[in-house]
């Protein structure tokens, strides 16, 4: 039998076909609701929701199965597996969903999860797939009545999937009112009202399949042609970042809870309706009043044609990778799933960061290749690892070249020297990566990375005095000395003691210089570089401990993840500093 994840994989082509039809109809009518960046951001959140669900099944189906098996008040599997039983279970599920959905709009902590679905300022079929990744944390509670009534887990899972898939088609502006159907069922007109932030529409029409729940419990509202729906949330996200989309409201609640003076208010923040704030917090941290006209202006950072093509192709590859992951996830070991989930998550974040202009597409490719190199190393996929490991630094060199061109034209010889030094650091890092992939080339690899670190030290010295922070020198020297002592006592070969000592001294100097530079420059770019230098120390320490002291669990993941993060932070921080100089 197919798993829910596999059903979603099989349904995905249907989703895209229907989205294409909706787009074509909208274009023909002259009112297309699609924007590439917003659609990719929404679909990206759907991808994250499905991949993260691989690890949250214990909180949904797992807990449900336990309650149904041990605490059910009635055991009537034969009835529930009959046609009347299936239909009743679907209605039962939809009833529970209504209350989960309603409480998701009326309780702050539940809204923090559900808000993800409402953040898009567009309303189309891609919005339907924009789903939370944290809903499983508390959502399972609302379905416990089904478990207590003895509805078998299989029936619960199937009707839940049916309820979810039904709601896909109602997210469109291309279908108008449907007469009698609108009075009984959730339909596009009803659900447009639900997604609107207009005063008259706010917090209405919660039904999943049946809209009769809203009529029964007083939450129904008819769409009014005189007042078009304005979509989004009150307090716009203004970001394509899938991680930020999932944590933004939690962060707001945590902020208000932390700053509230009364203990009761610290707790009420989480359970009061969205938007409620303690009076003292509202005075200290005021927020602007809601303005509907401001919400009509859509978030739309510039996307040149090249970036649009890059984003579309990247997302197509991401969808293919996600389908492969979901298809085998239920049979794969947990460790394998975690590794591939990490690769997909890194790809999602970097894609959206590139779409926003926060990083260049080349840096996105570098980080994605680094994630693939890390996963393939941990899984022992040697051939693929030998492809992606050097490829990551090749993309880093392309990133430097593409970003430095305009910088070189306007900043003279000093800037030119900086770019060449940075290129040398990346080139020697690439050489070190290549050497360390093969047995017997440890010393050439060590020398290559020594040269890379000398280049980084020269780069860090080019716009800041030597070792400007005594505190940083002292702290980093202590860490370096402790690390070398650990290696010595752990069995570092005699022939390597001097070379490793020199290497430790160089990497410590690099880190100390980076933090001293940050003390002088005091900007976000210099902080990124200093953090990257520190991660370089951590990566090299993990590598040395694993090689000379004792094998570490998940050593390849720790070493390579911190290494690629270090390279990316230093490169991105340098280029941000370059942009500042240019401006």
Coordinates of C-alpha atoms in Angstrom, one line a residue:
X1 CA 0.0 0.0 0.0
X2 CA 1.2 3.5 -0.8
X3 CA 2.2 5.8 2.0
X4 CA 0.8 9.3 2.3
X5 CA 4.1 10.7 1.1
X6 CA 4.0 8.5 -2.0
X7 CA 0.5 9.6 -2.7
X8 CA 1.6 13.2 -2.6
X9 CA 4.5 12.4 -5.0
X10 CA 2.0 10.8 -7.5
X11 CA -0.4 13.8 -7.1
X12 CA 2.4 16.3 -7.7
X13 CA 2.2 16.2 -11.6
X14 CA -1.6 16.8 -11.3
X15 CA -0.9 19.8 -9.1
X16 CA 1.4 21.3 -11.6
X17 CA -0.9 20.6 -14.6
X18 CA -3.8 22.3 -12.8
X19 CA -1.6 25.2 -11.9
X20 CA -0.6 25.5 -15.6
X21 CA -4.3 25.5 -16.6
X22 CA -5.1 28.1 -14.0
X23 CA -2.3 30.3 -15.3
X24 CA -3.4 29.9 -18.9
X25 CA -7.0 30.8 -18.0
X26 CA -5.9 33.8 -16.0
X27 CA -3.7 35.0 -18.9
X28 CA -6.5 34.6 -21.3
X29 CA -8.8 36.7 -19.0
X30 CA -6.1 39.2 -18.5
X31 CA -5.9 38.7 -14.7
X32 CA -3.3 36.1 -13.9
X33 CA -2.7 35.6 -10.2
X34 CA 0.8 34.1 -10.6
X35 CA 4.2 35.6 -9.9
X36 CA 7.2 33.3 -10.3
X37 CA 8.9 34.3 -7.0
X38 CA 5.8 34.1 -4.9
X39 CA 4.8 30.8 -6.4
X40 CA 8.2 29.3 -5.9
X41 CA 8.2 30.5 -2.3
X42 CA 4.8 29.0 -1.6
X43 CA 5.7 25.7 -3.3
X44 CA 9.0 25.7 -1.4
X45 CA 7.1 25.8 1.9
X46 CA 5.0 22.9 0.7
X47 CA 8.1 20.9 0.0
X48 CA 9.5 21.7 3.5
X49 CA 6.2 20.7 5.0
X50 CA 6.3 17.3 3.3
X51 CA 9.9 16.5 4.0
X52 CA 9.8 17.6 7.6
X53 CA 6.6 15.4 8.0
X54 CA 8.9 12.4 7.6
X55 CA 10.2 13.1 11.1
X56 CA 7.0 14.3 12.8
X57 CA 4.8 11.2 12.1
X58 CA 5.2 10.1 15.7
X59 CA 3.3 13.2 16.8
X60 CA 0.5 12.6 14.3
X61 CA -0.1 9.0 13.3
X62 CA 2.1 7.6 16.0
X63 CA 0.3 9.1 18.9
X64 CA -3.0 8.6 17.2
X65 CA -2.3 4.9 16.8
X66 CA -1.3 4.6 20.5
X67 CA -4.5 6.3 21.7
X68 CA -6.7 4.3 19.3
X69 CA -5.1 1.0 20.4
X70 CA -5.0 1.5 24.1
X71 CA -7.6 4.1 25.1
X72 CA -10.4 3.8 22.5
X73 CA -13.8 3.7 24.1
X74 CA -15.3 1.6 21.3
X75 CA -13.7 -1.1 19.1
X76 CA -15.7 -1.2 15.8
X77 CA -13.1 -1.7 13.0
X78 CA -15.6 -3.6 10.9
X79 CA -18.0 -0.6 10.8
X80 CA -15.3 2.0 10.2
X81 CA -14.0 -0.1 7.2
X82 CA -17.4 -0.2 5.6
X83 CA -18.7 2.5 3.2
X84 CA -20.9 4.2 5.8
X85 CA -18.0 4.1 8.2
X86 CA -15.6 5.7 5.7
X87 CA -18.1 8.5 5.0
X88 CA -18.8 9.1 8.7
X89 CA -15.0 9.1 9.4
X90 CA -14.5 11.8 6.7
X91 CA -17.2 14.0 8.2
X92 CA -15.8 13.3 11.7
X93 CA -12.3 14.3 10.5
X94 CA -13.7 17.5 8.8
X95 CA -15.4 18.4 12.0
X96 CA -12.2 18.1 14.0
X97 CA -10.4 20.0 11.3
X98 CA -12.8 22.8 11.6
X99 CA -12.0 23.3 15.2
X100 CA -8.2 22.9 14.7
X101 CA -8.5 25.5 11.9
X102 CA -10.6 27.9 13.9
X103 CA -8.3 27.6 17.0
X104 CA -5.4 28.2 14.6
X105 CA -6.9 31.7 14.1
X106 CA -7.9 32.3 17.7
X107 CA -4.9 31.0 19.7
X108 CA -1.5 32.7 19.3
X109 CA 0.7 29.6 19.5
X110 CA -1.6 27.7 17.0
X111 CA -1.6 30.8 14.7
X112 CA 2.2 30.7 14.8
X113 CA 2.0 27.4 12.9
X114 CA -1.0 28.1 10.7
X115 CA 0.2 31.7 9.6
X116 CA 2.5 30.1 7.1
X117 CA -0.4 29.1 4.9
X118 CA -1.7 32.7 4.9
X119 CA 1.5 34.7 4.3
X120 CA 1.3 34.9 0.5
X121 CA -0.2 38.1 -0.9
X122 CA -1.3 36.1 -4.0
X123 CA -4.2 33.6 -4.1
X124 CA -3.8 30.7 -6.5
X125 CA -3.3 27.0 -6.5
X126 CA 0.3 27.4 -5.4
X127 CA -1.0 29.0 -2.2
X128 CA -2.8 25.7 -1.5
X129 CA 0.5 23.9 -1.2
X130 CA 2.0 26.6 1.1
X131 CA 1.9 24.6 4.3
X132 CA 3.4 24.8 7.8
X133 CA 6.2 22.5 9.0
X134 CA 5.3 22.9 12.7
X135 CA 1.6 22.1 12.7
X136 CA 2.2 18.6 13.9
X137 CA 3.5 19.9 17.3
X138 CA 0.0 20.6 18.6
X139 CA -2.4 19.8 15.8
X140 CA -2.7 16.1 16.7
X141 CA -4.6 17.0 19.9
X142 CA -7.7 18.0 17.9
X143 CA -8.0 14.5 16.3
X144 CA -7.9 12.6 19.6
X145 CA -11.7 12.3 19.6
X146 CA -11.5 10.2 16.5
X147 CA -9.0 7.9 18.2
X148 CA -11.1 7.7 21.3
X149 CA -14.1 6.7 19.1
X150 CA -12.0 3.8 17.7
X151 CA -11.5 5.1 14.2
X152 CA -8.6 2.9 12.9
X153 CA -5.3 4.6 12.1
X154 CA -5.6 3.5 8.4
X155 CA -9.0 5.1 8.1
X156 CA -7.8 8.3 9.9
X157 CA -4.8 8.6 7.6
X158 CA -6.8 8.1 4.4
X159 CA -9.7 10.5 5.2
X160 CA -7.1 13.0 6.4
X161 CA -5.4 12.8 3.0
X162 CA -8.7 13.1 1.2
X163 CA -9.6 16.2 3.3
X164 CA -6.2 17.8 2.5
X165 CA -6.3 17.1 -1.2
X166 CA -9.9 18.4 -1.5
X167 CA -8.8 21.8 -0.3
X168 CA -6.3 22.2 -3.2
X169 CA -8.8 23.3 -5.8
X170 CA -10.5 26.0 -3.7
X171 CA -7.4 28.2 -3.8
X172 CA -8.1 30.1 -7.0
X173 CA -9.6 33.4 -8.2
X174 CA -10.5 31.9 -11.6
X175 CA -13.7 30.2 -10.3
X176 CA -16.6 32.3 -9.2
X177 CA -19.6 31.5 -7.1
X178 CA -21.2 28.1 -7.5
X179 CA -24.7 28.6 -6.3
X180 CA -26.1 25.8 -4.1
X181 CA -22.6 24.2 -3.8
X182 CA -21.3 27.3 -1.9
X183 CA -24.0 26.8 0.7
X184 CA -22.9 23.3 1.7
X185 CA -19.2 22.9 0.7
X186 CA -16.0 24.8 1.0
X187 CA -15.6 26.4 -2.5
X188 CA -13.3 29.0 -4.0
X189 CA -15.6 31.9 -3.1
X190 CA -15.9 30.8 0.5
X191 CA -12.2 30.2 0.9
X192 CA -11.2 33.5 -0.7
X193 CA -13.0 35.1 2.2
X194 CA -11.0 33.0 4.6
X195 CA -7.7 34.2 3.2
X196 CA -8.6 37.9 3.2
X197 CA -7.4 40.4 5.7
X198 CA -10.2 42.9 5.1
X199 CA -12.1 43.7 8.4
X200 CA -15.4 42.2 7.2
X201 CA -13.7 39.0 6.1
X202 CA -11.3 38.4 8.9
X203 CA -11.4 35.0 10.6
X204 CA -14.3 33.5 8.7
X205 CA -15.1 30.3 6.7
X206 CA -12.9 27.6 8.4
X207 CA -14.5 24.5 6.9
X208 CA -12.2 22.1 5.1
X209 CA -14.7 20.2 2.9
X210 CA -18.0 21.2 4.5
X211 CA -18.9 24.9 5.0
X212 CA -21.9 23.9 7.1
X213 CA -19.7 23.9 10.2
X214 CA -19.3 27.7 9.7
X215 CA -23.0 28.2 9.3
X216 CA -23.7 26.2 12.5
X217 CA -21.1 27.9 14.6
X218 CA -21.5 31.5 13.4
X219 CA -18.2 31.9 11.4
X220 CA -19.7 32.0 7.9
X221 CA -19.3 35.1 5.6
X222 CA -20.3 35.5 1.9
X223 CA -17.8 37.1 -0.5
X224 CA -18.9 40.6 -1.5
X225 CA -18.2 41.8 -5.0
X226 CA -18.1 45.4 -3.7
X227 CA -15.1 44.7 -1.6
X228 CA -12.4 42.5 -3.3
X229 CA -10.4 40.3 -1.0
X230 CA -6.9 41.5 0.0
X231 CA -4.7 38.5 0.8
X232 CA -1.8 37.9 3.2
X233 CA -1.4 38.3 7.0
X234 CA -1.8 41.4 9.2
X235 CA 1.9 42.0 9.5
X236 CA 3.4 41.0 6.2
X237 CA 6.3 38.5 6.1
X238 CA 8.1 40.3 3.2
X239 CA 10.5 37.4 2.7
X240 CA 10.8 34.3 0.6
X241 CA 12.9 32.5 3.3
X242 CA 11.1 29.2 4.2
X243 CA 12.8 29.0 7.6
X244 CA 11.8 32.5 8.6
X245 CA 8.3 32.0 7.3
X246 CA 8.0 29.1 9.8
X247 CA 9.4 30.8 12.8
X248 CA 8.4 34.5 12.3
X249 CA 5.3 34.4 14.5
X250 CA 6.9 32.2 17.1
X251 CA 9.7 34.8 17.3
X252 CA 7.1 37.6 17.8
X253 CA 5.4 35.6 20.6
X254 CA 8.7 34.8 22.3
X255 CA 9.8 38.4 22.1
X256 CA 6.5 39.7 23.7
X257 CA 6.6 36.9 26.3
X258 CA 10.2 37.6 27.3
X259 CA 9.6 41.3 27.7
X260 CA 6.3 41.1 29.5
X261 CA 6.7 42.1 33.2
X262 CA 3.9 40.0 34.7
X263 CA 4.1 36.2 34.8
X264 CA 0.5 35.8 33.7
X265 CA 1.1 38.0 30.6
X266 CA 4.1 35.9 29.7
X267 CA 1.8 32.9 29.5
X268 CA -1.2 34.7 28.0
X269 CA 0.8 35.8 25.0
X270 CA 0.8 32.2 23.7
X271 CA -2.9 31.5 24.3
X272 CA -4.6 34.9 23.5
X273 CA -5.8 35.6 20.0
X274 CA -3.2 36.7 17.5
X275 CA -2.3 40.4 17.8
X276 CA -2.9 40.5 21.6
X277 CA 0.0 42.1 23.5
X278 CA 0.5 43.0 27.1
X279 CA 0.0 46.7 27.7
X280 CA 3.6 47.2 28.9
X281 CA 5.1 45.4 25.9
X282 CA 2.9 47.4 23.5
X283 CA 4.1 50.7 25.0
X284 CA 7.8 49.7 24.8
X285 CA 7.6 48.1 21.4
X286 CA 4.8 49.7 19.4
X287 CA 3.7 48.3 16.1
X288 CA 2.1 50.3 13.3
X289 CA -1.7 50.1 13.0
X290 CA -3.0 47.8 10.3
X291 CA -3.4 49.6 6.9
X292 CA -5.3 47.7 4.2
X293 CA -3.9 49.9 1.4
X294 CA -0.4 49.1 2.5
X295 CA -1.2 45.4 2.2
X296 CA -2.3 45.9 -1.4
X297 CA 1.3 46.6 -2.3
X298 CA 2.9 43.3 -3.0
X299 CA 6.4 42.2 -1.8
X300 CA 8.4 42.0 -5.1
X301 CA 12.2 42.2 -4.9
X302 CA 13.8 42.7 -8.3
X303 CA 14.4 39.5 -10.3
X304 CA 16.4 39.9 -13.6
X305 CA 15.7 37.5 -16.4
X306 CA 18.8 35.4 -15.6
X307 CA 17.8 35.0 -12.0
X308 CA 14.3 34.0 -13.0
X309 CA 15.6 31.3 -15.2
X310 CA 18.0 30.2 -12.5
X311 CA 15.2 30.0 -9.9
X312 CA 12.9 28.1 -12.2
X313 CA 15.5 25.5 -13.1
X314 CA 16.7 25.2 -9.5
X315 CA 13.2 24.6 -8.3
X316 CA 12.5 22.0 -10.9
X317 CA 15.6 20.1 -9.7
X318 CA 14.5 20.5 -6.1
X319 CA 11.1 19.0 -6.9
X320 CA 12.7 16.0 -8.5
X321 CA 15.0 15.5 -5.5
X322 CA 12.1 15.9 -3.1
X323 CA 10.0 13.3 -5.0
X324 CA 12.9 10.8 -4.8
X325 CA 13.4 11.5 -1.1
X326 CA 9.7 11.1 -0.2
X327 CA 9.3 8.0 -2.3
X328 CA 11.8 6.0 -0.3
X329 CA 11.7 7.9 3.1
X330 CA 9.5 5.3 4.9
X331 CA 11.9 2.5 4.2
X332 CA 15.2 4.4 4.6
X333 CA 17.3 4.5 7.8
X334 CA 16.8 7.6 9.9
X335 CA 20.4 8.7 9.4
X336 CA 20.0 8.7 5.7
X337 CA 16.8 10.6 5.8
X338 CA 18.4 13.3 8.0
X339 CA 21.3 13.7 5.6
X340 CA 19.1 14.1 2.5
X341 CA 16.7 16.3 4.4
X342 CA 19.7 18.5 5.2
X343 CA 20.6 18.7 1.5
X344 CA 17.1 19.6 0.5
X345 CA 16.8 22.2 3.2
X346 CA 20.1 23.8 2.3
X347 CA 18.9 23.9 -1.4
X348 CA 15.6 25.5 -0.4
X349 CA 17.1 28.2 1.7
X350 CA 19.9 29.1 -0.7
X351 CA 17.4 29.2 -3.6
X352 CA 15.1 31.7 -1.8
X353 CA 18.1 33.7 -0.6
X354 CA 19.2 34.1 -4.2
X355 CA 15.7 35.1 -5.2
X356 CA 15.8 37.9 -2.6
X357 CA 19.2 39.0 -3.7
X358 CA 20.7 38.2 -0.3
X359 CA 23.3 35.9 -1.9
X360 CA 24.5 35.4 -5.5
X361 CA 23.3 32.3 -7.5
X362 CA 26.9 31.2 -7.6
X363 CA 27.1 31.2 -3.8
X364 CA 23.9 29.3 -3.7
X365 CA 25.4 26.6 -6.0
X366 CA 28.5 26.5 -3.9
X367 CA 26.5 25.8 -0.7
X368 CA 24.3 23.3 -2.4
X369 CA 27.4 21.4 -3.8
X370 CA 28.9 21.6 -0.3
X371 CA 25.7 20.0 1.2
X372 CA 25.9 17.3 -1.4
X373 CA 29.6 16.7 -0.8
X374 CA 28.8 16.4 3.0
X375 CA 26.0 13.9 2.5
X376 CA 27.8 11.8 0.0
X377 CA 30.9 11.6 2.2
X378 CA 28.8 10.5 5.2
X379 CA 27.0 7.9 3.1
X380 CA 30.1 6.5 1.5
X381 CA 29.1 7.5 -2.1
X382 CA 32.7 8.1 -3.1
X383 CA 32.2 8.8 -6.8
X384 CA 29.6 11.5 -6.1
X385 CA 31.7 12.9 -3.2
X386 CA 34.7 13.3 -5.5
X387 CA 32.5 15.3 -7.9
X388 CA 30.7 17.6 -5.5
X389 CA 33.6 18.4 -3.1
X390 CA 35.8 20.2 -5.7
X391 CA 32.8 21.6 -7.5
X392 CA 31.8 23.6 -4.4
X393 CA 35.0 25.5 -4.5
X394 CA 34.8 25.9 -8.3
X395 CA 31.5 27.6 -7.7
X396 CA 33.0 29.8 -5.0
X397 CA 35.6 31.0 -7.5
X398 CA 32.9 31.8 -10.0
X399 CA 31.0 33.6 -7.3
X400 CA 34.1 35.8 -6.6
X401 CA 34.7 36.5 -10.3
X402 CA 31.1 37.4 -11.0
X403 CA 30.7 39.6 -8.0
X404 CA 34.1 41.3 -8.3
X405 CA 33.9 42.6 -11.8
X406 CA 32.1 45.8 -11.2
X407 CA 34.0 46.2 -7.9
X408 CA 37.3 46.2 -9.7
X409 CA 36.2 48.9 -12.2
X410 CA 35.5 51.4 -9.5
X411 CA 37.9 50.7 -6.6
X412 CA 41.4 50.7 -8.0
X413 CA 44.5 48.7 -7.3
X414 CA 43.9 48.1 -3.6
X415 CA 40.6 46.4 -4.4
X416 CA 42.2 44.5 -7.2
X417 CA 44.8 43.1 -4.9
X418 CA 42.1 42.0 -2.4
X419 CA 40.3 40.1 -5.1
X420 CA 43.4 38.3 -6.3
X421 CA 44.3 37.4 -2.7
X422 CA 40.8 36.0 -2.1
X423 CA 41.0 34.1 -5.4
X424 CA 44.3 32.6 -4.1
X425 CA 42.7 31.5 -0.9
X426 CA 39.9 29.8 -2.8
X427 CA 42.3 28.2 -5.3
X428 CA 44.5 26.7 -2.6
X429 CA 41.4 25.5 -0.7
X430 CA 40.3 23.8 -3.9
X431 CA 43.7 22.1 -4.2
X432 CA 43.6 21.1 -0.5
X433 CA 40.1 19.5 -1.0
X434 CA 41.4 17.6 -4.0
X435 CA 44.5 16.3 -2.2
X436 CA 42.6 15.2 1.0
X437 CA 40.1 13.1 -1.0
X438 CA 42.9 10.5 -1.6
X439 CA 45.0 8.5 0.7
X440 CA 48.7 9.4 0.9
X441 CA 48.2 13.1 0.1
X442 CA 47.7 14.4 3.6
X443 CA 50.9 16.6 3.6
X444 CA 50.2 18.2 0.2
X445 CA 46.7 18.9 1.4
X446 CA 48.0 20.4 4.7
X447 CA 50.4 22.6 2.7
X448 CA 47.6 23.7 0.4
X449 CA 45.4 24.8 3.2
X450 CA 48.3 26.5 4.9
X451 CA 48.8 28.6 1.8
X452 CA 45.0 29.2 1.7
X453 CA 45.1 30.5 5.3
X454 CA 48.1 32.7 4.5
X455 CA 46.1 34.2 1.8
X456 CA 43.1 34.8 4.1
X457 CA 45.5 36.4 6.7
X458 CA 46.8 38.8 4.0
X459 CA 43.2 39.6 3.0
X460 CA 42.2 40.3 6.6
X461 CA 45.3 42.4 7.1
X462 CA 44.6 44.5 3.9
X463 CA 42.0 46.7 5.6
X464 CA 42.7 46.4 9.3
X465 CA 45.8 46.6 11.6
X466 CA 47.5 43.5 13.0
X467 CA 45.7 41.6 15.8
X468 CA 43.7 44.6 16.9
X469 CA 41.9 42.7 19.7
X470 CA 44.1 41.5 22.6
X471 CA 41.1 39.6 24.1
X472 CA 40.6 37.7 20.8
X473 CA 44.3 36.9 20.6
X474 CA 44.3 35.5 24.2
X475 CA 41.1 33.5 23.9
X476 CA 42.0 32.0 20.5
X477 CA 45.6 31.2 21.7
X478 CA 44.2 29.3 24.7
X479 CA 41.9 27.3 22.4
X480 CA 44.7 26.6 20.0
X481 CA 47.1 25.5 22.7
X482 CA 44.4 23.2 24.2
X483 CA 43.7 21.7 20.8
X484 CA 47.4 21.0 20.1
X485 CA 47.8 19.5 23.6
X486 CA 44.9 17.2 23.0
X487 CA 46.4 16.1 19.6
X488 CA 49.8 15.5 21.2
X489 CA 48.4 13.5 24.1
X490 CA 46.1 11.6 21.8
X491 CA 48.9 10.2 19.7
X492 CA 49.9 12.7 17.1
X493 CA 52.7 11.1 15.1
X494 CA 56.2 12.5 15.8
X495 CA 56.8 13.4 12.2
X496 CA 53.7 15.5 12.1
X497 CA 54.1 17.4 15.3
X498 CA 56.0 20.4 13.8
X499 CA 53.8 20.7 10.7
X500 CA 50.6 20.5 12.7
X501 CA 52.0 23.0 15.2
X502 CA 52.7 25.4 12.4
X503 CA 49.2 24.8 11.0
X504 CA 47.6 25.4 14.4
X505 CA 49.5 28.6 14.7
X506 CA 48.5 29.9 11.3
X507 CA 44.7 29.0 11.6
X508 CA 44.8 30.7 15.1
X509 CA 46.4 33.8 13.7
X510 CA 43.8 33.9 11.0
X511 CA 40.9 33.7 13.5
X512 CA 42.5 36.3 15.8
X513 CA 43.1 38.7 12.9
X514 CA 39.5 38.2 11.8
X515 CA 38.1 39.1 15.2
X516 CA 40.5 42.0 15.6
X517 CA 39.4 43.3 12.1
X518 CA 35.8 43.1 13.3
X519 CA 36.6 45.2 16.3
X520 CA 37.9 47.8 14.0
X521 CA 35.3 47.7 11.3
X522 CA 32.3 46.8 13.5
X523 CA 29.8 45.9 10.7
X524 CA 27.8 42.8 9.8
X525 CA 30.2 41.9 6.9
X526 CA 33.2 41.7 9.2
X527 CA 31.2 39.7 11.7
X528 CA 30.4 37.1 9.0
X529 CA 34.1 36.9 8.2
X530 CA 35.1 36.4 11.9
X531 CA 32.4 33.8 12.3
X532 CA 33.7 32.0 9.2
X533 CA 37.3 32.0 10.5
X534 CA 36.1 30.5 13.8
X535 CA 34.3 27.8 12.0
X536 CA 37.5 27.1 10.1
X537 CA 39.2 26.4 13.4
X538 CA 36.3 24.1 14.4
X539 CA 36.4 22.2 11.2
X540 CA 40.1 21.7 11.3
X541 CA 39.9 20.6 15.0
X542 CA 37.2 18.0 14.3
X543 CA 39.3 16.7 11.3
X544 CA 42.4 16.4 13.5
X545 CA 40.6 14.8 16.5
X546 CA 38.9 12.3 14.2
X547 CA 42.2 11.5 12.4
X548 CA 44.7 11.4 15.3
X549 CA 42.8 11.0 18.6
X550 CA 39.7 8.9 18.1
X551 CA 37.0 8.5 15.5
X552 CA 34.1 10.8 16.0
X553 CA 30.4 9.9 15.2
X554 CA 29.2 11.7 12.0
X555 CA 32.8 13.1 11.6
X556 CA 32.3 13.7 7.9
X557 CA 29.2 15.8 8.5
X558 CA 30.8 17.9 11.3
X559 CA 34.0 18.5 9.4
X560 CA 32.6 19.3 6.0
X561 CA 29.5 21.2 7.1
X562 CA 31.6 23.6 9.2
X563 CA 34.2 23.8 6.5
X564 CA 31.7 24.9 3.8
X565 CA 29.9 27.2 6.2
X566 CA 33.3 28.8 7.0
X567 CA 34.2 29.3 3.3
X568 CA 30.8 30.7 2.5
X569 CA 30.7 33.2 5.4
X570 CA 34.2 34.5 4.6
X571 CA 33.5 34.9 0.9
X572 CA 30.1 36.4 1.4
X573 CA 31.4 38.7 4.2
X574 CA 34.3 39.9 1.9
X575 CA 31.9 40.6 -1.0
X576 CA 29.5 42.5 1.3
X577 CA 32.4 44.5 2.5
X578 CA 33.4 45.1 -1.1
X579 CA 29.9 46.3 -1.9
X580 CA 30.1 48.7 1.1
X581 CA 33.4 50.1 -0.1
X582 CA 32.0 50.5 -3.6
X583 CA 28.9 52.3 -2.4

